[in-house]
CSV table of C-alpha atoms in Angstrom, one decimal:
chain,number,residue,atom,x,y,z
A,3,MET,CA,91.9,12.9,-54.3
A,4,SER,CA,88.8,13.0,-52.2
A,5,ILE,CA,86.0,15.5,-52.7
A,6,SER,CA,86.7,17.0,-49.3
A,7,THR,CA,90.3,17.5,-50.2
A,8,LEU,CA,89.4,19.2,-53.5
A,9,SER,CA,87.0,21.5,-51.6
A,10,LEU,CA,89.7,22.5,-49.1
A,11,THR,CA,92.2,23.4,-51.8
A,12,ARG,CA,89.7,25.5,-53.8
A,13,PHE,CA,88.2,27.3,-50.7
A,14,PRO,CA,91.1,29.8,-50.2
A,15,GLY,CA,90.9,30.7,-53.9
A,16,SER,CA,87.1,31.4,-53.5
A,17,ILE,CA,87.8,33.6,-50.5
A,18,SER,CA,90.4,35.5,-52.4
A,19,GLY,CA,88.1,36.1,-55.3
A,20,LEU,CA,85.3,37.3,-53.1
A,21,LEU,CA,87.7,39.7,-51.4
A,22,GLN,CA,88.9,41.1,-54.7
A,23,VAL,CA,85.3,41.7,-55.8
A,24,ALA,CA,84.5,43.4,-52.5
A,25,CYS,CA,87.6,45.5,-52.8
A,26,LEU,CA,86.7,46.5,-56.3
A,27,LEU,CA,83.1,47.4,-55.3
A,28,SER,CA,84.4,49.4,-52.3
A,29,LEU,CA,86.8,51.2,-54.6
A,30,LEU,CA,84.1,52.0,-57.1
A,31,LEU,CA,81.8,53.2,-54.3
A,32,LEU,CA,84.5,55.4,-52.9
A,33,LEU,CA,85.2,56.9,-56.3
A,34,PHE,CA,81.5,57.5,-56.8
A,35,LYS,CA,81.2,59.2,-53.4
A,36,ALA,CA,84.4,61.3,-54.2
A,37,ALA,CA,83.0,62.4,-57.5
A,38,GLN,CA,79.6,63.2,-55.9
A,39,PHE,CA,81.4,65.2,-53.2
A,40,LEU,CA,83.5,67.1,-55.7
A,41,LEU,CA,80.6,67.9,-58.0
A,42,HIS,CA,78.5,69.1,-55.0
A,43,ARG,CA,81.3,71.2,-53.7
A,44,GLN,CA,81.8,72.7,-57.2
A,45,TRP,CA,78.1,73.6,-57.3
A,46,LEU,CA,78.4,75.2,-53.8
A,47,LEU,CA,81.4,77.2,-54.8
A,48,LYS,CA,79.6,78.5,-57.9
A,49,ALA,CA,76.5,79.4,-56.0
A,50,LEU,CA,78.6,81.3,-53.5
A,51,GLN,CA,81.0,83.1,-55.9
A,52,GLN,CA,79.2,86.4,-55.1
A,53,PHE,CA,80.1,86.0,-51.4
A,54,PRO,CA,83.9,86.3,-50.6
A,55,SER,CA,85.0,84.4,-47.5
A,56,PRO,CA,88.2,83.8,-45.4
A,57,PRO,CA,90.5,81.1,-46.6
A,58,SER,CA,89.5,77.6,-45.5
A,59,HIS,CA,90.7,74.1,-45.7
A,60,TRP,CA,89.1,72.0,-48.5
A,61,PHE,CA,87.9,69.4,-46.1
A,62,PHE,CA,88.1,70.8,-42.5
A,63,GLY,CA,86.6,74.1,-43.5
A,64,HIS,CA,87.1,77.1,-41.2
A,65,LYS,CA,88.5,75.5,-38.1
A,66,ILE,CA,87.2,77.6,-35.3
A,67,PRO,CA,87.4,76.5,-31.6
A,68,LYS,CA,83.9,76.7,-30.1
A,69,ASP,CA,85.0,79.1,-27.3
A,70,GLN,CA,86.4,81.5,-29.9
A,71,GLU,CA,83.5,81.5,-32.4
A,72,LEU,CA,82.2,85.0,-31.4
A,73,GLN,CA,85.7,86.5,-31.7
A,74,TYR,CA,86.0,85.2,-35.2
A,75,VAL,CA,82.5,86.6,-36.1
A,76,LEU,CA,83.6,90.0,-34.9
A,77,LYS,CA,86.7,89.8,-37.1
A,78,TRP,CA,84.8,88.7,-40.2
A,79,VAL,CA,82.0,91.2,-39.7
A,80,ASN,CA,84.6,93.9,-40.2
A,81,GLU,CA,86.1,92.2,-43.3
A,82,PHE,CA,83.0,91.1,-45.3
A,83,PRO,CA,80.0,93.4,-45.8
A,84,CYS,CA,76.6,91.9,-45.1
A,85,ALA,CA,77.4,88.2,-45.2
A,86,PHE,CA,80.0,85.5,-45.8
A,87,PRO,CA,80.0,81.7,-46.2
A,88,GLN,CA,81.4,79.7,-43.3
A,89,TRP,CA,82.6,76.2,-44.4
A,90,LEU,CA,82.0,73.7,-41.6
A,91,TRP,CA,83.6,70.7,-43.2
A,92,GLY,CA,83.7,69.2,-46.7
A,93,SER,CA,80.6,70.2,-48.5
A,94,LYS,CA,78.8,71.5,-45.4
A,95,VAL,CA,78.5,75.3,-45.5
A,96,ARG,CA,76.3,77.9,-44.0
A,97,VAL,CA,76.0,81.6,-44.9
A,98,LEU,CA,76.3,84.0,-41.9
A,99,VAL,CA,74.3,87.2,-42.4
A,100,TYR,CA,74.5,90.3,-40.2
A,101,ASP,CA,73.1,93.1,-42.2
A,102,PRO,CA,69.7,94.6,-41.4
A,103,GLU,CA,68.4,94.4,-45.0
A,104,TYR,CA,69.5,90.8,-45.2
A,105,MET,CA,67.8,90.1,-41.9
A,106,LYS,CA,64.6,91.7,-43.1
A,107,ALA,CA,64.6,89.7,-46.3
A,108,ILE,CA,65.0,86.4,-44.5
A,109,LEU,CA,62.8,87.0,-41.5
A,110,GLY,CA,60.0,88.2,-43.8
A,111,ARG,CA,59.8,84.7,-45.3
A,112,SER,CA,58.5,81.5,-43.9
A,113,ASP,CA,61.6,79.3,-44.3
A,114,PRO,CA,61.8,76.4,-41.8
A,115,LYS,CA,64.3,76.4,-38.9
A,116,THR,CA,67.4,74.3,-39.6
A,117,HIS,CA,66.5,70.8,-38.3
A,118,ASN,CA,70.1,69.6,-37.8
A,119,ILE,CA,70.8,72.5,-35.4
A,120,TYR,CA,67.5,72.7,-33.5
A,121,ARG,CA,67.1,68.9,-33.1
A,122,ILE,CA,69.6,68.9,-30.2
A,123,VAL,CA,66.9,70.6,-28.0
A,124,ALA,CA,64.0,68.6,-29.3
A,125,PRO,CA,64.4,65.7,-26.7
A,126,TRP,CA,64.3,68.4,-24.0
A,127,ILE,CA,61.5,70.7,-25.0
A,128,GLY,CA,59.6,68.7,-27.7
A,129,TYR,CA,58.1,70.3,-30.8
A,130,GLY,CA,56.4,73.4,-29.4
A,131,LEU,CA,56.3,76.9,-30.7
A,132,LEU,CA,60.1,77.2,-30.9
A,133,LEU,CA,60.6,74.2,-33.2
A,134,LEU,CA,57.3,73.9,-35.2
A,135,ASN,CA,57.1,75.1,-38.8
A,136,GLY,CA,54.3,75.9,-41.3
A,137,GLU,CA,50.6,75.8,-40.6
A,138,THR,CA,51.0,73.9,-37.3
A,139,TRP,CA,53.2,76.7,-35.9
A,140,PHE,CA,50.7,79.3,-37.0
A,141,GLN,CA,47.9,77.5,-35.2
A,142,HIS,CA,49.9,77.2,-32.0
A,143,ARG,CA,51.0,80.8,-32.2
A,144,ARG,CA,47.4,82.0,-32.5
A,145,MET,CA,46.3,79.8,-29.7
A,146,LEU,CA,49.1,80.9,-27.3
A,147,THR,CA,48.9,84.7,-28.0
A,148,PRO,CA,46.2,85.3,-25.3
A,149,ALA,CA,48.6,84.0,-22.7
A,150,PHE,CA,50.8,87.1,-23.2
A,151,HIS,CA,48.0,89.7,-23.1
A,152,TYR,CA,48.9,92.6,-20.8
A,153,ASP,CA,46.1,91.8,-18.4
A,154,ILE,CA,47.8,88.5,-17.7
A,155,LEU,CA,51.3,90.0,-17.7
A,156,LYS,CA,50.2,92.6,-15.1
A,157,LEU,CA,49.6,89.9,-12.5
A,158,TYR,CA,53.1,88.5,-13.0
A,159,VAL,CA,55.0,91.6,-11.9
A,160,ARG,CA,54.4,90.9,-8.2
A,161,ILE,CA,55.6,87.3,-8.6
A,162,MET,CA,58.7,88.5,-10.4
A,163,ALA,CA,59.4,91.0,-7.6
A,164,ASP,CA,59.0,88.3,-4.9
A,165,SER,CA,61.5,86.0,-6.7
A,166,VAL,CA,64.0,88.8,-7.1
A,167,ARG,CA,63.8,89.7,-3.4
A,168,VAL,CA,64.5,86.1,-2.4
A,169,MET,CA,67.7,86.2,-4.5
A,170,LEU,CA,68.8,89.5,-3.1
A,171,ASP,CA,68.2,88.3,0.5
A,172,LYS,CA,70.5,85.3,-0.3
A,173,TRP,CA,73.1,87.8,-1.7
A,174,GLU,CA,73.1,89.7,1.5
A,175,GLN,CA,74.2,86.5,3.3
A,176,LEU,CA,77.0,85.9,0.7
A,177,ILE,CA,78.3,89.4,0.4
A,178,GLU,CA,81.5,88.7,2.4
A,179,GLN,CA,82.7,86.4,-0.4
A,180,ASN,CA,85.5,87.8,-2.5
A,181,SER,CA,83.2,87.9,-5.5
A,182,LEU,CA,80.0,86.1,-6.5
A,183,GLU,CA,79.3,84.0,-9.6
A,184,ILE,CA,75.9,85.4,-10.4
A,185,PHE,CA,74.7,83.2,-13.3
A,186,GLN,CA,73.6,80.3,-11.1
A,187,HIS,CA,71.8,82.5,-8.7
A,188,VAL,CA,69.9,84.4,-11.5
A,189,SER,CA,69.1,81.0,-13.0
A,190,LEU,CA,67.3,79.8,-9.9
A,191,MET,CA,65.5,83.1,-9.6
A,192,THR,CA,64.1,83.0,-13.1
A,193,LEU,CA,63.2,79.4,-12.7
A,194,ASP,CA,61.4,80.3,-9.6
A,195,THR,CA,59.5,83.0,-11.4
A,196,ILE,CA,58.6,80.8,-14.4
A,197,MET,CA,57.3,78.0,-12.3
A,198,LYS,CA,55.0,80.3,-10.4
A,199,CYS,CA,53.8,82.1,-13.5
A,200,ALA,CA,53.3,79.0,-15.5
A,201,PHE,CA,52.0,76.6,-12.9
A,202,SER,CA,51.1,78.6,-9.8
A,203,HIS,CA,53.9,76.7,-8.0
A,204,GLN,CA,53.9,77.2,-4.2
A,205,GLY,CA,57.2,77.5,-2.4
A,206,SER,CA,60.6,78.6,-3.8
A,207,VAL,CA,63.1,76.7,-5.8
A,208,GLN,CA,65.7,79.2,-4.6
A,209,GLN,CA,65.3,78.3,-0.9
A,210,GLU,CA,65.7,74.6,-1.3
A,211,ARG,CA,69.0,73.1,-0.1
A,212,LEU,CA,70.8,72.2,-3.3
A,213,THR,CA,74.1,70.7,-4.1
A,214,SER,CA,77.3,72.3,-5.4
A,215,ASP,CA,77.2,74.8,-8.3
A,216,GLY,CA,78.3,72.1,-10.7
A,217,ARG,CA,75.0,70.2,-10.1
A,218,LEU,CA,72.8,73.1,-9.1
A,219,PHE,CA,71.4,73.9,-12.6
A,220,HIS,CA,70.8,70.3,-13.5
A,221,HIS,CA,69.0,69.6,-10.3
A,222,ALA,CA,66.8,72.7,-10.7
A,223,CYS,CA,65.8,71.7,-14.3
A,224,GLN,CA,65.1,68.2,-13.2
A,225,LEU,CA,62.9,69.5,-10.5
A,226,ALA,CA,61.0,71.8,-12.9
A,227,HIS,CA,60.3,69.0,-15.4
A,228,GLU,CA,59.1,66.7,-12.6
A,229,HIS,CA,56.8,69.5,-11.4
A,230,THR,CA,55.6,70.0,-15.0
A,231,ASP,CA,54.6,66.3,-15.3
A,232,GLN,CA,52.9,66.3,-12.0
A,233,VAL,CA,50.9,69.5,-12.5
A,234,ILE,CA,49.7,68.6,-16.0
A,235,ARG,CA,48.4,65.3,-14.7
A,236,GLN,CA,46.6,67.0,-11.8
A,237,ARG,CA,45.1,69.8,-13.9
A,238,LYS,CA,43.8,67.4,-16.5
A,239,ALA,CA,42.3,65.1,-13.9
A,240,GLN,CA,40.5,68.1,-12.4
A,241,LEU,CA,38.9,68.8,-15.8
A,242,GLN,CA,37.3,65.4,-15.8
A,243,ASN,CA,35.0,66.6,-13.1
A,244,GLU,CA,31.9,68.5,-14.4
A,245,GLY,CA,32.3,72.3,-13.8
A,246,GLU,CA,36.0,72.3,-13.1
A,247,LEU,CA,36.8,73.9,-16.5
A,248,GLU,CA,34.4,76.8,-15.7
A,249,LYS,CA,36.0,77.3,-12.3
A,250,ILE,CA,39.4,77.6,-14.0
A,251,ARG,CA,38.0,80.2,-16.5
A,252,GLN,CA,36.7,82.2,-13.6
A,253,LYS,CA,39.9,82.3,-11.6
A,254,ARG,CA,41.3,85.8,-11.0
A,255,HIS,CA,44.8,84.7,-12.0
A,256,LEU,CA,45.0,82.3,-14.9
A,257,ASP,CA,48.5,80.8,-15.2
A,258,PHE,CA,50.1,79.6,-18.5
A,259,LEU,CA,48.9,76.0,-18.0
A,260,ASP,CA,45.3,77.2,-17.3
A,261,ILE,CA,45.3,79.1,-20.6
A,262,LEU,CA,46.7,76.1,-22.6
A,263,LEU,CA,44.0,73.8,-21.2
A,264,CYS,CA,41.2,76.2,-22.0
A,265,ALA,CA,42.5,77.1,-25.4
A,266,LYS,CA,40.9,75.8,-28.6
A,267,MET,CA,42.1,75.6,-32.2
A,268,GLU,CA,40.0,77.0,-35.0
A,269,ASN,CA,38.5,73.6,-35.6
A,270,GLY,CA,37.4,73.4,-32.0
A,271,SER,CA,40.0,70.8,-30.9
A,272,SER,CA,42.3,71.1,-27.9
A,273,LEU,CA,46.0,70.5,-27.7
A,274,SER,CA,47.1,66.8,-27.6
A,275,ASP,CA,49.0,65.6,-24.5
A,276,GLU,CA,52.2,65.6,-26.6
A,277,ASP,CA,51.6,69.2,-27.9
A,278,LEU,CA,50.6,70.4,-24.4
A,279,HIS,CA,53.8,69.0,-22.9
A,280,ALA,CA,55.9,70.5,-25.7
A,281,GLU,CA,54.4,74.0,-25.3
A,282,VAL,CA,54.9,73.9,-21.5
A,283,ASP,CA,58.5,72.8,-21.8
A,284,THR,CA,59.1,75.4,-24.5
A,285,PHE,CA,57.7,78.1,-22.3
A,286,MET,CA,60.0,76.9,-19.5
A,287,PHE,CA,63.0,77.0,-21.7
A,288,GLU,CA,62.4,80.3,-23.5
A,289,GLY,CA,61.1,82.0,-20.3
A,290,HIS,CA,64.0,80.8,-18.2
A,291,ASP,CA,67.3,80.2,-20.1
A,292,THR,CA,67.2,83.3,-22.3
A,293,THR,CA,66.2,85.6,-19.4
A,294,VAL,CA,69.0,84.2,-17.2
A,295,SER,CA,71.5,85.2,-19.9
A,296,GLY,CA,69.9,88.6,-20.3
A,297,ILE,CA,69.8,89.6,-16.7
A,298,SER,CA,73.3,88.3,-15.9
A,299,TRP,CA,74.9,90.2,-18.8
A,300,ILE,CA,73.0,93.3,-18.0
A,301,PHE,CA,74.3,93.2,-14.4
A,302,TYR,CA,77.8,92.8,-15.8
A,303,ALA,CA,77.4,95.7,-18.2
A,304,LEU,CA,76.2,98.0,-15.4
A,305,ALA,CA,79.0,96.8,-13.1
A,306,THR,CA,81.6,97.9,-15.7
A,307,HIS,CA,79.9,101.2,-16.3
A,308,PRO,CA,79.3,102.7,-12.9
A,309,GLU,CA,78.2,106.1,-14.2
A,310,HIS,CA,75.3,104.5,-16.0
A,311,GLN,CA,74.6,102.2,-13.1
A,312,GLN,CA,74.2,105.3,-10.8
A,313,ARG,CA,71.9,107.1,-13.2
A,314,CYS,CA,69.7,103.9,-13.3
A,315,ARG,CA,69.8,103.8,-9.5
A,316,GLU,CA,68.8,107.4,-9.1
A,317,GLU,CA,65.9,106.9,-11.5
A,318,VAL,CA,64.5,104.0,-9.6
A,319,GLN,CA,65.0,105.7,-6.2
A,320,SER,CA,63.1,108.7,-7.4
A,321,LEU,CA,60.3,106.4,-8.7
A,322,LEU,CA,60.0,104.0,-5.7
A,323,GLY,CA,61.6,106.0,-2.9
A,324,ASP,CA,62.6,103.6,-0.1
A,325,ARG,CA,59.9,101.1,-1.0
A,326,ALA,CA,61.0,97.8,-2.4
A,327,SER,CA,57.6,97.2,-4.0
A,328,ILE,CA,57.3,97.6,-7.8
A,329,THR,CA,54.1,97.5,-9.9
A,330,TRP,CA,53.0,97.2,-13.5
A,331,ASP,CA,52.6,101.0,-13.7
A,332,HIS,CA,56.2,101.6,-12.7
A,333,LEU,CA,57.6,99.6,-15.7
A,334,ASP,CA,56.8,102.4,-18.2
A,335,GLN,CA,58.4,105.0,-16.0
A,336,MET,CA,62.0,103.8,-16.3
A,337,PRO,CA,63.3,105.3,-19.5
A,338,TYR,CA,67.0,105.3,-18.6
A,339,ILE,CA,66.9,101.8,-17.2
A,340,THR,CA,65.2,100.7,-20.4
A,341,MET,CA,67.9,102.3,-22.5
A,342,CYS,CA,70.6,100.5,-20.5
A,343,ILE,CA,68.8,97.2,-20.7
A,344,LYS,CA,68.5,97.5,-24.5
A,345,GLU,CA,72.2,98.5,-24.9
A,346,ALA,CA,73.3,95.5,-22.8
A,347,LEU,CA,71.1,93.3,-25.0
A,348,ARG,CA,72.7,94.7,-28.0
A,349,LEU,CA,76.2,93.9,-26.7
A,350,TYR,CA,75.2,90.6,-25.2
A,351,PRO,CA,72.1,89.2,-27.0
A,352,PRO,CA,70.8,86.1,-25.2
A,353,VAL,CA,70.5,84.2,-28.4
A,354,ALA,CA,73.6,84.8,-30.6
A,355,GLY,CA,72.0,83.5,-33.8
A,356,VAL,CA,69.1,81.6,-35.4
A,357,SER,CA,69.2,79.4,-38.6
A,358,ARG,CA,66.9,78.8,-41.5
A,359,ASP,CA,66.9,76.4,-44.5
A,360,LEU,CA,65.9,78.3,-47.6
A,361,SER,CA,62.8,76.7,-49.0
A,362,LYS,CA,63.2,78.7,-52.2
A,363,SER,CA,65.9,80.9,-53.8
A,364,ILE,CA,66.3,84.4,-52.4
A,365,THR,CA,67.7,87.6,-53.9
A,366,PHE,CA,69.0,90.2,-51.4
A,367,PRO,CA,68.6,94.0,-51.8
A,368,ASP,CA,72.1,94.3,-53.1
A,369,GLY,CA,71.4,91.9,-55.9
A,370,ARG,CA,73.3,88.9,-54.6
A,371,SER,CA,71.3,85.7,-54.4
A,372,LEU,CA,71.3,82.2,-52.9
A,373,PRO,CA,69.6,79.1,-54.3
A,374,LYS,CA,67.1,76.9,-52.5
A,375,GLY,CA,68.4,74.5,-49.9
A,376,PHE,CA,71.1,76.7,-48.4
A,377,MET,CA,71.4,77.0,-44.6
A,378,VAL,CA,71.5,80.6,-43.6
A,379,THR,CA,72.5,81.7,-40.0
A,380,LEU,CA,71.3,85.1,-38.9
A,381,SER,CA,74.1,86.2,-36.6
A,382,ILE,CA,72.3,88.5,-34.1
A,383,TYR,CA,75.6,88.9,-32.3
A,384,GLY,CA,77.3,89.9,-35.6
A,385,LEU,CA,74.4,92.3,-36.4
A,386,HIS,CA,74.6,94.0,-33.0
A,387,HIS,CA,78.4,94.4,-33.4
A,388,ASN,CA,78.4,95.5,-37.0
A,389,PRO,CA,80.2,98.8,-37.4
A,390,LYS,CA,78.2,99.6,-40.5
A,391,VAL,CA,75.1,99.5,-38.3
A,392,TRP,CA,76.3,100.7,-34.9
A,393,PRO,CA,79.1,103.4,-34.6
A,394,ASN,CA,81.7,102.2,-32.2
A,395,PRO,CA,79.9,98.9,-31.7
A,396,GLU,CA,82.0,97.7,-28.7
A,397,VAL,CA,81.3,100.9,-26.6
A,398,PHE,CA,78.4,100.7,-24.1
A,399,ASP,CA,76.3,103.7,-25.2
A,400,PRO,CA,72.7,103.7,-23.9
A,401,SER,CA,71.9,107.0,-25.8
A,402,GLN,CA,71.6,104.8,-28.9
A,403,PHE,CA,68.2,103.8,-27.5
A,404,ALA,CA,67.1,107.2,-26.3
A,405,PRO,CA,63.4,108.0,-27.0
A,406,GLY,CA,63.0,109.3,-30.5
A,407,SER,CA,66.3,107.9,-31.8
A,408,SER,CA,66.1,106.4,-35.3
A,409,ARG,CA,67.6,103.1,-36.5
A,410,HIS,CA,66.8,100.4,-39.0
A,411,SER,CA,63.8,98.2,-37.8
A,412,TYR,CA,66.0,95.1,-38.2
A,413,SER,CA,69.2,96.4,-36.6
A,414,PHE,CA,68.3,95.3,-33.1
A,415,LEU,CA,66.9,91.8,-32.7
A,416,PRO,CA,67.4,90.4,-29.2
A,417,PHE,CA,64.0,88.8,-29.6
A,418,SER,CA,64.4,87.9,-33.3
A,419,GLY,CA,62.0,89.6,-35.7
A,420,GLY,CA,59.3,89.1,-38.3
A,421,SER,CA,56.3,86.8,-37.7
A,422,ARG,CA,58.4,84.4,-35.6
A,423,ASN,CA,59.6,87.0,-33.1
A,424,CYS,CA,59.6,85.9,-29.5
A,425,ILE,CA,56.0,85.7,-28.3
A,426,GLY,CA,57.2,86.3,-24.7
A,427,LYS,CA,59.3,89.4,-25.3
A,428,GLN,CA,57.1,91.6,-23.2
A,429,PHE,CA,57.2,89.1,-20.3
A,430,ALA,CA,61.0,89.0,-20.6
A,431,MET,CA,61.4,92.8,-20.7
A,432,ASN,CA,59.2,93.1,-17.6
A,433,GLU,CA,61.3,90.6,-15.7
A,434,LEU,CA,64.5,92.4,-16.8
A,435,LYS,CA,63.2,95.7,-15.5
A,436,VAL,CA,62.0,94.3,-12.2
A,437,ALA,CA,65.3,92.5,-11.6
A,438,VAL,CA,67.5,95.6,-12.4
A,439,ALA,CA,65.4,98.1,-10.5
A,440,LEU,CA,65.2,96.1,-7.2
A,441,THR,CA,68.8,95.0,-7.4
A,442,LEU,CA,70.1,98.5,-7.8
A,443,LEU,CA,68.1,99.6,-4.8
A,444,ARG,CA,69.9,97.1,-2.6
A,445,PHE,CA,73.4,96.7,-4.1
A,446,GLU,CA,76.2,98.5,-5.9
A,447,LEU,CA,77.5,96.1,-8.6
A,448,LEU,CA,81.3,96.1,-9.2
A,449,PRO,CA,83.3,93.9,-11.6
A,450,ASP,CA,85.9,91.4,-10.6
A,451,PRO,CA,89.0,92.5,-12.7
A,452,THR,CA,90.7,89.1,-12.1
A,453,ARG,CA,87.9,87.2,-13.8
A,454,ILE,CA,86.6,89.0,-16.9
A,455,PRO,CA,83.8,87.0,-18.5
A,456,VAL,CA,84.4,85.6,-22.0
A,457,PRO,CA,81.2,85.4,-24.0
A,458,MET,CA,80.5,82.0,-25.6
A,459,ALA,CA,77.6,81.1,-27.9
A,460,LEU,CA,75.9,77.9,-26.6
A,461,ILE,CA,72.1,77.5,-26.7
A,462,VAL,CA,72.1,80.9,-25.0
A,463,LEU,CA,75.0,83.4,-24.6
A,464,LYS,CA,77.0,82.4,-21.5
A,465,SER,CA,80.5,83.1,-20.2
A,466,LYS,CA,83.2,80.6,-20.6
A,467,ASN,CA,84.5,81.4,-17.1
A,468,GLY,CA,81.2,82.5,-15.4
A,469,ILE,CA,80.1,86.0,-14.5
A,470,HIS,CA,81.7,87.2,-11.3
A,471,LEU,CA,80.8,90.4,-9.5
A,472,HIS,CA,81.5,92.1,-6.2
A,473,LEU,CA,78.5,93.3,-4.3
A,474,ARG,CA,78.4,96.3,-2.0
A,475,LYS,CA,75.3,96.7,0.2
A,476,LEU,CA,73.8,100.1,0.1
A,477,GLN,CA,73.0,101.8,3.4
């Protein structure tokens, strides 16, 4: 028999042997992974034995449809005091907390934000103040704080009012519609405001001819980012000319980008191009998306509670009369509007939750503890609807925020809390007050009973089916 013939007869046997070895190695690897999975899951179960939780599947965890997540949170908040573990799948678990003392304990630390959750927005906004951790975050926070000084914020009130009036003028033309989906309109209005405050943008995003509602928001965001790129390039080019930096510093109205370009770190260095872009995009996101959510849900809350809406209207009418102008000084003279805004933010917090990875073990005030490495989600939505914290939590009751009322300092966190609270919370509150005051002077807001919004926790709190309101022009 020839050599070639022998080779051919032996070759199938060699393949078979190799396959057997590969199968054996695969089986051993599978067994190793299974043992690793079981050991890790046993460790997790032991670490969480102090925290009861609803029954869950050993692999699929607590199977919750995304559009029903908040409804499940409300159910579990009533069943489990303070916190409970939510199994995502397999050995992936997070601990949801919604007790003020638990919130205080975690927000008083410097644990990093959960990378796996926040990385989805990183390609969009980069690593600015929202996503940074540690010393770099602290340096950026100190550098950006002057951008939110009240002397700067004062000048933004007129810009906010102008943007709101453009939206209300559009609403007058659309008032004959059966009902109006307001989220997209509010989105364009807040985008208009942020572009003018951040970059001194001329013109109005709201007045451009855009496509259908399905593409409206995407187009607006694309426009904003293109404008951001263009303005940063132009401003940096200006600073190459001698004396331009001093001219910027002497401007009567410094916008957000001016302040970033002029800012210096403690070592005297300026922001890199990457950091500059990230902070601008972060400001665009946090000053736009969260405010859209806040204003839209406030309008819905007032529409469904006409008695409170009317009290707010009477307050702003007595303050402004027939004038549609509003100034910085007016903002502190709206106690009832402020109460209603805060109560709406309690029921519908723009950010439903934030997450942290424990950098070291933690013991809570009630003695229960968690080891290093656990993911903890601070459910702001759960906190705001916790019956242990808020009596009758589903009832719209602005008196809970009456001047002089007492509550736990970590029971109301629409802008988070601790050292990493929202740096732009005063900017946001000002915009909310301006939008509510000017809108109530022009329109009566009424709900559409055929389309009741269903809250859904995405990046910000939205409605699964939009927020539809009827508008009635006031004479």
